[in-house]
Coordinates of C-alpha atoms and ligand atoms in Angstrom, one line a residue:
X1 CA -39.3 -4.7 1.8
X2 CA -36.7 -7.3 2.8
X3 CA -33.9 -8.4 0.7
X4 CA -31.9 -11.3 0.8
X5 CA -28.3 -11.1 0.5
X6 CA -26.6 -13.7 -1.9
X7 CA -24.9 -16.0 0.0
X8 CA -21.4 -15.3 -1.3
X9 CA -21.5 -12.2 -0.4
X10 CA -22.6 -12.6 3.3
X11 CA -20.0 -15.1 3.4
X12 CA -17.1 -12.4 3.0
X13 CA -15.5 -10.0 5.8
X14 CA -15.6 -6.8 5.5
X15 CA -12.5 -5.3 3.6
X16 CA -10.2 -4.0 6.1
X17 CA -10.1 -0.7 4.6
X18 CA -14.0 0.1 5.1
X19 CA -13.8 -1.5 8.9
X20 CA -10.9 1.4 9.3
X21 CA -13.3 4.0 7.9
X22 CA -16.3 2.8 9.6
X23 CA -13.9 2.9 12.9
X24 CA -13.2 5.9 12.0
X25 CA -16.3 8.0 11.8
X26 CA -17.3 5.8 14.5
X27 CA -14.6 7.5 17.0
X28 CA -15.5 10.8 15.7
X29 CA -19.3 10.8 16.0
X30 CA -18.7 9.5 19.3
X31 CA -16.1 11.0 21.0
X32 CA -17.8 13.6 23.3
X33 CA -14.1 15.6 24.5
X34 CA -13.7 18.8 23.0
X35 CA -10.1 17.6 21.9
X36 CA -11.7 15.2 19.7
X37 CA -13.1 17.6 17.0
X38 CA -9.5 18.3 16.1
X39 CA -9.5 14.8 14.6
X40 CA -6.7 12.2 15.0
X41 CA -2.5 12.2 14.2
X42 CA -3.3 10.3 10.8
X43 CA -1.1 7.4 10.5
X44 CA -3.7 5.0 9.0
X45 CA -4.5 5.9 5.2
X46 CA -2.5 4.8 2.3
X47 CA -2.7 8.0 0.5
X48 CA -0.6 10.5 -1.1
X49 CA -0.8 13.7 0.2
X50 CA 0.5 15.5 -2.7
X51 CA -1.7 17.5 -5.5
X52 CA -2.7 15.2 -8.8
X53 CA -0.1 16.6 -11.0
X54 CA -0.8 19.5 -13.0
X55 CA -0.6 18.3 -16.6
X56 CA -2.9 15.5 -15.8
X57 CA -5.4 17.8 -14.4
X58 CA -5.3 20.2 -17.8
X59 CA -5.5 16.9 -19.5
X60 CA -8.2 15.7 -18.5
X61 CA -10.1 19.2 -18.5
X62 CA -9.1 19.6 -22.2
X63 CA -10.7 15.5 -22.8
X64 CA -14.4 15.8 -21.3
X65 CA -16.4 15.9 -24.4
X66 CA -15.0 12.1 -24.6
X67 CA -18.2 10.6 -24.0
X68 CA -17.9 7.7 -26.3
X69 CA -16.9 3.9 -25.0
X70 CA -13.4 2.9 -24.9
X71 CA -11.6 -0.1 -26.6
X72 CA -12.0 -2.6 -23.7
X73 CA -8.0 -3.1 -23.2
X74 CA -7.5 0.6 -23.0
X75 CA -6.9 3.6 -25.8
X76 CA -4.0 3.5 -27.7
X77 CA -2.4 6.8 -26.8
X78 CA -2.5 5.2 -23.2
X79 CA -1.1 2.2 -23.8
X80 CA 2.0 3.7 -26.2
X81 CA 2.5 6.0 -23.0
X82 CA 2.4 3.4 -20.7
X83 CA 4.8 1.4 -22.8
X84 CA 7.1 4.7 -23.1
X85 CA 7.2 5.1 -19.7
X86 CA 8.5 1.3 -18.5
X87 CA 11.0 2.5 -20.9
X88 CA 12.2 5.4 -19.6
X89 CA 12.0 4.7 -15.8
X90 CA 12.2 0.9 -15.4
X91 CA 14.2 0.1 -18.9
X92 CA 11.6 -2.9 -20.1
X93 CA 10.8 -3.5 -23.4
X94 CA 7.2 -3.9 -23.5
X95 CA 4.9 -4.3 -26.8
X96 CA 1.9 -2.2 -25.9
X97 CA -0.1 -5.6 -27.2
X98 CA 0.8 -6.7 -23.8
X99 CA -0.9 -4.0 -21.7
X100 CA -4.2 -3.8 -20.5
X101 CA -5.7 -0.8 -18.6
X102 CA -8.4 -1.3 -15.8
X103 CA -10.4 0.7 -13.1
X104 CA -7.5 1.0 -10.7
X105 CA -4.3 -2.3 -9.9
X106 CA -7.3 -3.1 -7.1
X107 CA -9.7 -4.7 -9.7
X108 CA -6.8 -6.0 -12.0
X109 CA -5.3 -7.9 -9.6
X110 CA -9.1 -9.0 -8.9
X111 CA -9.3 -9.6 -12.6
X112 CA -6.3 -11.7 -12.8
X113 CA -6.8 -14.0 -9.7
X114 CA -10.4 -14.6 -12.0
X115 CA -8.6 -15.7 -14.6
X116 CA -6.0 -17.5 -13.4
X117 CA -6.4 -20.9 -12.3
X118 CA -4.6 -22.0 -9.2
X119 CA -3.6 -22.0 -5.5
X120 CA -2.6 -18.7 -4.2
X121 CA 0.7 -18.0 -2.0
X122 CA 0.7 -14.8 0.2
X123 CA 3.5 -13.5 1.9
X124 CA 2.7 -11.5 5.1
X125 CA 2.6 -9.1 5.7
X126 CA 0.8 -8.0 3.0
X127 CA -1.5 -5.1 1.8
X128 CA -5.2 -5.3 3.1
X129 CA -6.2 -5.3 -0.6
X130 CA -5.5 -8.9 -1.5
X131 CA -7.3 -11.2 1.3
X132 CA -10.9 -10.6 0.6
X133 CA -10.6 -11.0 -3.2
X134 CA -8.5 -14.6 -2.5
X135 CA -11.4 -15.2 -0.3
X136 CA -14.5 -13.6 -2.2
X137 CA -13.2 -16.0 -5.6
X138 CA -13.0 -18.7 -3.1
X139 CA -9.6 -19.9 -4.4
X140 CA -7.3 -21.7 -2.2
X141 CA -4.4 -20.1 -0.4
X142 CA -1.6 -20.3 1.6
X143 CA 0.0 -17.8 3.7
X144 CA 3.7 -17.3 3.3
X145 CA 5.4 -15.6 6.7
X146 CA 8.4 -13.9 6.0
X147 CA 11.1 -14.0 9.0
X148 CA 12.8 -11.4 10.4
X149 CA 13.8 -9.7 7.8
X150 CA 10.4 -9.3 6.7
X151 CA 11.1 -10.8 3.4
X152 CA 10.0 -13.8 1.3
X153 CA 13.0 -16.5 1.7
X154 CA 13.3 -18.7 -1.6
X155 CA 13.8 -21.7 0.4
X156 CA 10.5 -21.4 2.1
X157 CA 8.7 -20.7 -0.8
X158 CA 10.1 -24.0 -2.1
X159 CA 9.2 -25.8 0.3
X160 CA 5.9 -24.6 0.5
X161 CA 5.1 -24.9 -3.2
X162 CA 6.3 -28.3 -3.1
X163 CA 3.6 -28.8 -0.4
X164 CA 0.8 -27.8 -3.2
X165 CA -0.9 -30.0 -5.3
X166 CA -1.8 -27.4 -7.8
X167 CA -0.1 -27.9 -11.1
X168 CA -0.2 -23.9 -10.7
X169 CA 0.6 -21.7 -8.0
X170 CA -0.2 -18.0 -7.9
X171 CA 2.6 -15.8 -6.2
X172 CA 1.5 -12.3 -4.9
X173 CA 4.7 -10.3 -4.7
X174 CA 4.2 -6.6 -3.5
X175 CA 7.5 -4.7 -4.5
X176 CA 8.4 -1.9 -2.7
X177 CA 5.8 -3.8 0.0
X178 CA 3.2 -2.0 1.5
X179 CA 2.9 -2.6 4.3
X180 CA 7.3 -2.9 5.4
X181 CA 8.5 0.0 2.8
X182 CA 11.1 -2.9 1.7
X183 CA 12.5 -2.7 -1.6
X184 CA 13.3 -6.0 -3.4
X185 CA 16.9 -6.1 -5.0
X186 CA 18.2 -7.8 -8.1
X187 CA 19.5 -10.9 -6.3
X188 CA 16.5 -11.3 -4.1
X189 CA 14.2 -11.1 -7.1
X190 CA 16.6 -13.9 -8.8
X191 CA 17.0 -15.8 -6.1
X192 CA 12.3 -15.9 -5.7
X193 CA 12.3 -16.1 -9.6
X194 CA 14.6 -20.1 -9.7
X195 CA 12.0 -21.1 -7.9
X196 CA 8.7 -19.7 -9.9
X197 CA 10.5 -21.2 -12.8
X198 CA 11.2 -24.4 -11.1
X199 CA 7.8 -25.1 -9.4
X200 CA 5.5 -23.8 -11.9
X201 CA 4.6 -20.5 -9.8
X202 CA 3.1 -17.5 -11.9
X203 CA 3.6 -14.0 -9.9
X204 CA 1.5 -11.5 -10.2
X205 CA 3.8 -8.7 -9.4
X206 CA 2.4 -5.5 -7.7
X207 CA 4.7 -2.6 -8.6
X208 CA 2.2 0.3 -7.5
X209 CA 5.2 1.7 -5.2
X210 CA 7.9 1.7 -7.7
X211 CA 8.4 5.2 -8.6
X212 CA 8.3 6.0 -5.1
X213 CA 11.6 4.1 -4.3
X214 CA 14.0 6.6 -2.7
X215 CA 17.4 5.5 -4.5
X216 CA 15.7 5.0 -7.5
X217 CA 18.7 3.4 -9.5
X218 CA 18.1 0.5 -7.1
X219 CA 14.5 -0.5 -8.1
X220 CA 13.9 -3.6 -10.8
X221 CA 10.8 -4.8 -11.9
X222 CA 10.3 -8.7 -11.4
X223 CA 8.7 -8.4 -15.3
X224 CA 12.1 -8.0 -16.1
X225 CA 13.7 -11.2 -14.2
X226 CA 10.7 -13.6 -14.9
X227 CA 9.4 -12.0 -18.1
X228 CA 7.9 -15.6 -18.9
X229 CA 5.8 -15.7 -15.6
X230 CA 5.4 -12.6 -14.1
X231 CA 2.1 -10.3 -14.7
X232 CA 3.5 -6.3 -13.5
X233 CA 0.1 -3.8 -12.0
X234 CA 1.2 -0.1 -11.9
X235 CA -0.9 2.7 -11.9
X236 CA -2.0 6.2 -11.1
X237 CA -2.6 5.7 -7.6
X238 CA 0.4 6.6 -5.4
X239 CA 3.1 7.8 -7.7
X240 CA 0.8 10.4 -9.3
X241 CA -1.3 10.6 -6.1
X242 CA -4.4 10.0 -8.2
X243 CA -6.4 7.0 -6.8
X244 CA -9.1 8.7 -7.1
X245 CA -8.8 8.8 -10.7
X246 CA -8.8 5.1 -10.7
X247 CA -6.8 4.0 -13.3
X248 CA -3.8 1.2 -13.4
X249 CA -2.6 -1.1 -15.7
X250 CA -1.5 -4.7 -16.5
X251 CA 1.6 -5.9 -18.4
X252 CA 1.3 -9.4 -19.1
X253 CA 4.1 -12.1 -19.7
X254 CA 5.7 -12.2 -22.9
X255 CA 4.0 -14.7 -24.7
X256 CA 0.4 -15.0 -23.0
X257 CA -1.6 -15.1 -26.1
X258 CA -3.9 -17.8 -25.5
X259 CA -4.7 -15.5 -21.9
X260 CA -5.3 -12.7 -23.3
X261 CA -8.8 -13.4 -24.9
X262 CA -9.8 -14.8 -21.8
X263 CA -9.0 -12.0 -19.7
X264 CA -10.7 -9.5 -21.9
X265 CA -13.8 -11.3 -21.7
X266 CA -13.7 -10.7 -18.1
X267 CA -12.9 -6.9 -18.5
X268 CA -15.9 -6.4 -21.2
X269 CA -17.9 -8.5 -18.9
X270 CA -17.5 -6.7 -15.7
X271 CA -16.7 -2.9 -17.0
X272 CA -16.3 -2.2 -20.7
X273 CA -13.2 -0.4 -20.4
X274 CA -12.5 2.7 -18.1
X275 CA -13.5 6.0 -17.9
X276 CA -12.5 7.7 -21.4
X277 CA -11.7 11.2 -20.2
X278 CA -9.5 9.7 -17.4
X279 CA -7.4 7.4 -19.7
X280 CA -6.6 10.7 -21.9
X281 CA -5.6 12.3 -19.2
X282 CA -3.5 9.3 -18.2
X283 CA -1.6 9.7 -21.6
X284 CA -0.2 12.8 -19.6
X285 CA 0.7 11.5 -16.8
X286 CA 2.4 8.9 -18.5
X287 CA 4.2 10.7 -20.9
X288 CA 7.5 11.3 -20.6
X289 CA 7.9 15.4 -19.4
X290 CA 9.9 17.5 -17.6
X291 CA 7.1 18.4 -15.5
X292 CA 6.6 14.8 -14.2
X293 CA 10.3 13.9 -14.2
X294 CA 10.2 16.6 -11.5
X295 CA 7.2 15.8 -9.9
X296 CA 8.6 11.8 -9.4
X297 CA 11.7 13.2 -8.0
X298 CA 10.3 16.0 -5.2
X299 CA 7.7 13.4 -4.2
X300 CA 9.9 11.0 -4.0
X301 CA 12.7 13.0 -2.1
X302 CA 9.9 14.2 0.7
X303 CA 8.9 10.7 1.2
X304 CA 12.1 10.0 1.9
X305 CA 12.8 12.4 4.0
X306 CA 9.6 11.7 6.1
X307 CA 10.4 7.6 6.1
X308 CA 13.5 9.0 7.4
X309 CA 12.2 11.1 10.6
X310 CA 9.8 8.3 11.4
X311 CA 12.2 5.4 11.3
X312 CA 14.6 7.2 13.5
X313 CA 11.9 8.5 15.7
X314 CA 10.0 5.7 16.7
X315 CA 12.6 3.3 16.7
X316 CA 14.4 5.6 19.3
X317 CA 11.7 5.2 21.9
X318 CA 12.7 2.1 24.1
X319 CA 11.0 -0.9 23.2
X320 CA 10.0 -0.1 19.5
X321 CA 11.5 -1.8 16.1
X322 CA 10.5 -0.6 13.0
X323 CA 11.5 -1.7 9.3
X324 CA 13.9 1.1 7.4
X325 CA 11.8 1.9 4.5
X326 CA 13.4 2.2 1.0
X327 CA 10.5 2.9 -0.8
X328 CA 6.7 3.9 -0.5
X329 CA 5.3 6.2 2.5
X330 CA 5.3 3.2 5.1
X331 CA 7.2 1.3 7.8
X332 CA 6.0 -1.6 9.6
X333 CA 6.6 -0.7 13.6
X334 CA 6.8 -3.8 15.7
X335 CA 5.6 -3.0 19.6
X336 CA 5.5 -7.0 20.9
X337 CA 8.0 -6.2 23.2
X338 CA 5.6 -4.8 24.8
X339 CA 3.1 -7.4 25.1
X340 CA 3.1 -8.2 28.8
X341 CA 2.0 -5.0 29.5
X342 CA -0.1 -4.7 26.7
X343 CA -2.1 -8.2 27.9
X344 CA -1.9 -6.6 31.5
X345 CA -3.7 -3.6 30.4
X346 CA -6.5 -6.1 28.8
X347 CA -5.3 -4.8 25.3
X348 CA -4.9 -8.8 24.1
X349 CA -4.8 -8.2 19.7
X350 CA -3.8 -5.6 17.9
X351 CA -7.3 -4.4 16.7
X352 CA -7.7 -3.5 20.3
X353 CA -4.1 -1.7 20.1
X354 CA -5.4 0.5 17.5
X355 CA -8.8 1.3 19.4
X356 CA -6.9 2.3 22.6
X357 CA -4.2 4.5 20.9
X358 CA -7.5 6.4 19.0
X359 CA -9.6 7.0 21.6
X360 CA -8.8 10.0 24.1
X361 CA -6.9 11.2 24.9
X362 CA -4.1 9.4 21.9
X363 CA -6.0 10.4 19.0
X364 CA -3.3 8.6 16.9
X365 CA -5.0 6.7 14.0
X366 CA -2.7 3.3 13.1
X367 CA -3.4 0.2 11.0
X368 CA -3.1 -2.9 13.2
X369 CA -1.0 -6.2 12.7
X370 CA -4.9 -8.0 11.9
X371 CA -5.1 -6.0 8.8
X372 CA -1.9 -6.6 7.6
X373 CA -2.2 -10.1 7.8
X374 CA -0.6 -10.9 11.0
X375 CA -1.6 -12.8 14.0
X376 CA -4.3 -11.2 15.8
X377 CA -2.7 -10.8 18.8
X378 CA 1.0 -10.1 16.7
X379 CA 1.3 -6.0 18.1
X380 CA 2.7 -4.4 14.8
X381 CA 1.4 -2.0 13.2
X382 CA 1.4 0.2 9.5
X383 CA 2.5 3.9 10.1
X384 CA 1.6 5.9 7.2
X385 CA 3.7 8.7 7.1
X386 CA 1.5 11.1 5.2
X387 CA -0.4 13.4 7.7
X388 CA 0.7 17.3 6.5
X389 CA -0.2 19.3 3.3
X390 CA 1.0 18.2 0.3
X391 CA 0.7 21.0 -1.8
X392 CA 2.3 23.2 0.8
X393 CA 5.5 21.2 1.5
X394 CA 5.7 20.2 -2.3
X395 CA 6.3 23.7 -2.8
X396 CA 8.4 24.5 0.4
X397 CA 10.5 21.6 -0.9
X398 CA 11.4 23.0 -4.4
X399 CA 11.8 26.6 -2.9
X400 CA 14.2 25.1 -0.5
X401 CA 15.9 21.6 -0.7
X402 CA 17.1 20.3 2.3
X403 CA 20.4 19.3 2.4
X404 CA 22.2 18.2 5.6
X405 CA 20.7 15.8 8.1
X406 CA 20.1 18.7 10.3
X407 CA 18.4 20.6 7.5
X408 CA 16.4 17.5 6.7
X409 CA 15.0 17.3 10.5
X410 CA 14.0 21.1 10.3
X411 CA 12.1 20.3 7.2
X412 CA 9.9 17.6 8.6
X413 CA 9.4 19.6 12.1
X414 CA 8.2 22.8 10.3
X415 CA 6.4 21.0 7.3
X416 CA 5.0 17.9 9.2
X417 CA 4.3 18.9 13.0
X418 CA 1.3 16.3 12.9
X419 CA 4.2 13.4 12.1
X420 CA 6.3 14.6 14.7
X421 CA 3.5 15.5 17.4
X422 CA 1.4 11.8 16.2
X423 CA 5.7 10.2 17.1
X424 CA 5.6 11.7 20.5
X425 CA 1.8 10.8 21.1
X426 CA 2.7 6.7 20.4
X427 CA 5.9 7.3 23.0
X428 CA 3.2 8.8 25.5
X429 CA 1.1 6.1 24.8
X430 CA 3.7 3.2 25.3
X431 CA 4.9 5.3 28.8
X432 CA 1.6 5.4 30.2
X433 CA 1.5 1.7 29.7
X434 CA 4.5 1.0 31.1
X435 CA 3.9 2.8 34.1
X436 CA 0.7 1.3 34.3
X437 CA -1.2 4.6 34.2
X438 CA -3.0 4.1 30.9
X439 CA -6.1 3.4 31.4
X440 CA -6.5 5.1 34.8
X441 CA -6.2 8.1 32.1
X442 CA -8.6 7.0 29.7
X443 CA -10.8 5.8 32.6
X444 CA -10.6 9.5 34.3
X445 CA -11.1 11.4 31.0
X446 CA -14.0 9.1 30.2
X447 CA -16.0 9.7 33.4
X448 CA -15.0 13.1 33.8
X449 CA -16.6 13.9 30.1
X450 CA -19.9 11.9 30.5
X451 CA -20.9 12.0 33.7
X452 CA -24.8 10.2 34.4
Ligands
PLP1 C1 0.1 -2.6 -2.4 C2 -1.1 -2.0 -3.0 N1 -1.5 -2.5 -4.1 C3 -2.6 -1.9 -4.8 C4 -3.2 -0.8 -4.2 C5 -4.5 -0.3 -4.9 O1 -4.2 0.5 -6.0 P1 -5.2 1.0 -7.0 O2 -5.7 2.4 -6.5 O3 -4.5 1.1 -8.3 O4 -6.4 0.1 -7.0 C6 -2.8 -0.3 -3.0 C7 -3.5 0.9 -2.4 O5 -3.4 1.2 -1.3 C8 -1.7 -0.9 -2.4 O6 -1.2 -0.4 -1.3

């Protein structure tokens, strides 16, 4: 039987993260060199590599006989956690009234850009996440490109709002960012907030990074600056490695009342509420313990430590920039400086960068400038610094704290050899291109492994 696809649905592109996957698997199926079944240095996924801590895990063993239906805008216990926690680590008063929980920050944000009427700006880079909901809802956007610093400048988003005929605009601010590692600071966030207030922009302000931020004294939440206009997401996902769990939550402006019946419609509509045994175990996660106070602070420090190593490695091979990450487990790495060669070697947008640093014999997985937003043919890239065993150097790290800088590099060469062996692979890579060699290599390798 043949089905016919809505038209709405055909009309949208596939979600960057499920192209990566696809490619992926593709590579692997494919790849006929022995080398290949080792898989690939993993720079591409946004994932924690550290265990789902413990007393979320016992919580949610002790909460499976939960099978009833949840109150749509999340359990109580969750949501007095949730406000206990913005408490304790981000010092904001928030009435648990004003927090709803969802499947994940993903379909919240999705949620909110349903609800919300009005023109959407988004700075890039940005996350691969926001893009194809913009587009899927149909809404109107605007891309906002930051400069060099890689950071939204008030004065453009001034003159860009005053551009828009919207009576309201919709900022998507991503602080720490994902893709750049930047952090936000109080000023900055003043500085973007005159203007929401002035031209009428809400923000919905994606937060999902902010326990990672490695001087943690220095992160504020935009909810606190713009309380008025300013929606916060947080969640499980990356600061209690759990995205699997799916769970995140919304705090909404103070003040939002005639919103907030509208925006639980939507949430009955589309889910009910989520998962009842996950939001219990939530509550634990949440909570505030000595267990996760440690947790935040290990994770946190490793992350660090590996943003560290990466920044200083691939920055010190000729020709490379790279942000200097304050928070998350990312950097932005900028390779246009290569682009001569790179068009020379018929490697003309960055989707083809990534394919020709995966295949043999790179095997170095990267998320190219075309998923981030960019230009197509803009060579950056998004290095995840995540590829080693989380469990493992969790431990090795509470057993043995690095210390000096020297102490610090041993830790990520004997905990992370994929990081530091994926480093050198990208430095290969950008050698054999300048010395022209490339794909004489990939060329030789290919007919030397499937000869007809
Ligand atoms: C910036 C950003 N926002 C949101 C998400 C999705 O979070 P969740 O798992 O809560 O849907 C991600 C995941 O990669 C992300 O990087």
């Amino acid at each position: 039987m043949k089905f016919i696809v809505d038209q709405q649905v055909e009309d949208i592109e596939m979600p960057e993260n499920l192209k990566l996957n696809t490619f992926l698997q593709e590579f692997h199926s494919n790849c006929p060199h022995p080398q290949c079944s080792f898989g690939f240095y993993g720079f591409a996924f946004g994932q924690s590599p550290f265990p789902v801590p413990k007393t979320i895990q016992d919580a949610l063993i002790k909460n499976v006989d939960k099978g009833a239906y949840a109150a749509v805008q999340g359990i109580p216990e969750l949501r007095d956690a949730i406000s206990k926690y913005n408490k304790y680590y981000f010092a904001m008063d928030i009435d648990p009234k004003r927090i709803y929980v969802g499947p994940g920050t993903k379909e919240l944000i999705f949620n909110l850009l349903e609800v919300l009427h009005g023109t959407v700006i988004l700075p890039t880079p940005a996350w691969l996440g926001y893009l194809p909901q913009i587009r899927f809802l149909k809404k109107n956007y605007h891309m906002l490109p930051t400069r060099a610093n890689r950071k939204i400048s008030p004065n453009d988003l001034r003159k860009l709002a005053l551009r828009l005929q919207d009576r309201q605009k919709i900022l998507i601010l991503n602080n720490p960012h994902n893709p750049t590692g930047l952090l936000y600071d109080r000023l900055e966030l003043e500085e973007i907030a005159d203007v929401c207030r002035e031209q009428n922009i809400t923000v919905i302000s994606d937060e999902i990074y902010a326990q990672t931020t490695y001087d943690f004294s220095k992160f504020v939440s935009m909810g606190k600056i713009y309380p008025e206009g300013t929606f916060v997401t947080n969640g499980l996902s990356k600061s209690h490695a759990a995205g699997g769990y799916r769970l995140g939550y919304v705090i909404f402006p103070q003040h939002a009342v005639d919103l907030k019946t509208q925006f639980k419609k939507i949430l009955a509509t589309e889910y009910t509420a989520v998962s009842t045994p996950i939001q219990h175990a939530a509550v634990a996660g949440f909570e505030i313990s000595k267990e996760m106070d440690e947790y935040f602070e290990v994770t946190r420090n490793v992350h660090h430590i590996m943003g560290e190593y990466t920044h200083h490695a691939l920055s010190s091979i000729e020709g490379i920039k790279t942000t200097k990450p304050d928070a998350t487990f990312y950097l932005l790495a900028d390779f246009n400086s290569f682009a001569t060669d790179l068009q020379k070697a018929k490697i003309n947008t960055s989707q083809k960068l990534s394919e020709s640093l995966i295949i043999h014999p790179y095997h170095t997985a990267i998320v190219g400038g075309d998923s981030l937003v960019l230009e197509r043919n803009d060579f950056s890239a998004r290095i995840a610094y995540v590829d080693y065993n989380g469990s493992q150097v969790y431990q090795n790290y509470l057993n043995n704290k690095p210390k000096s800088s020297h102490e610090r590099l041993e830790f990520v060469k004997n905990n992370a050899p994929k990081v530091v062996a994926g480093i050198e692979m990208i430095a290969k890579f950008f050698e054999h291109l300048r010395k022209d060699t490339l794909f004489d290599l990939q060329i030789q390798k290919k007919s030397r492994i499937t000869p007809n």
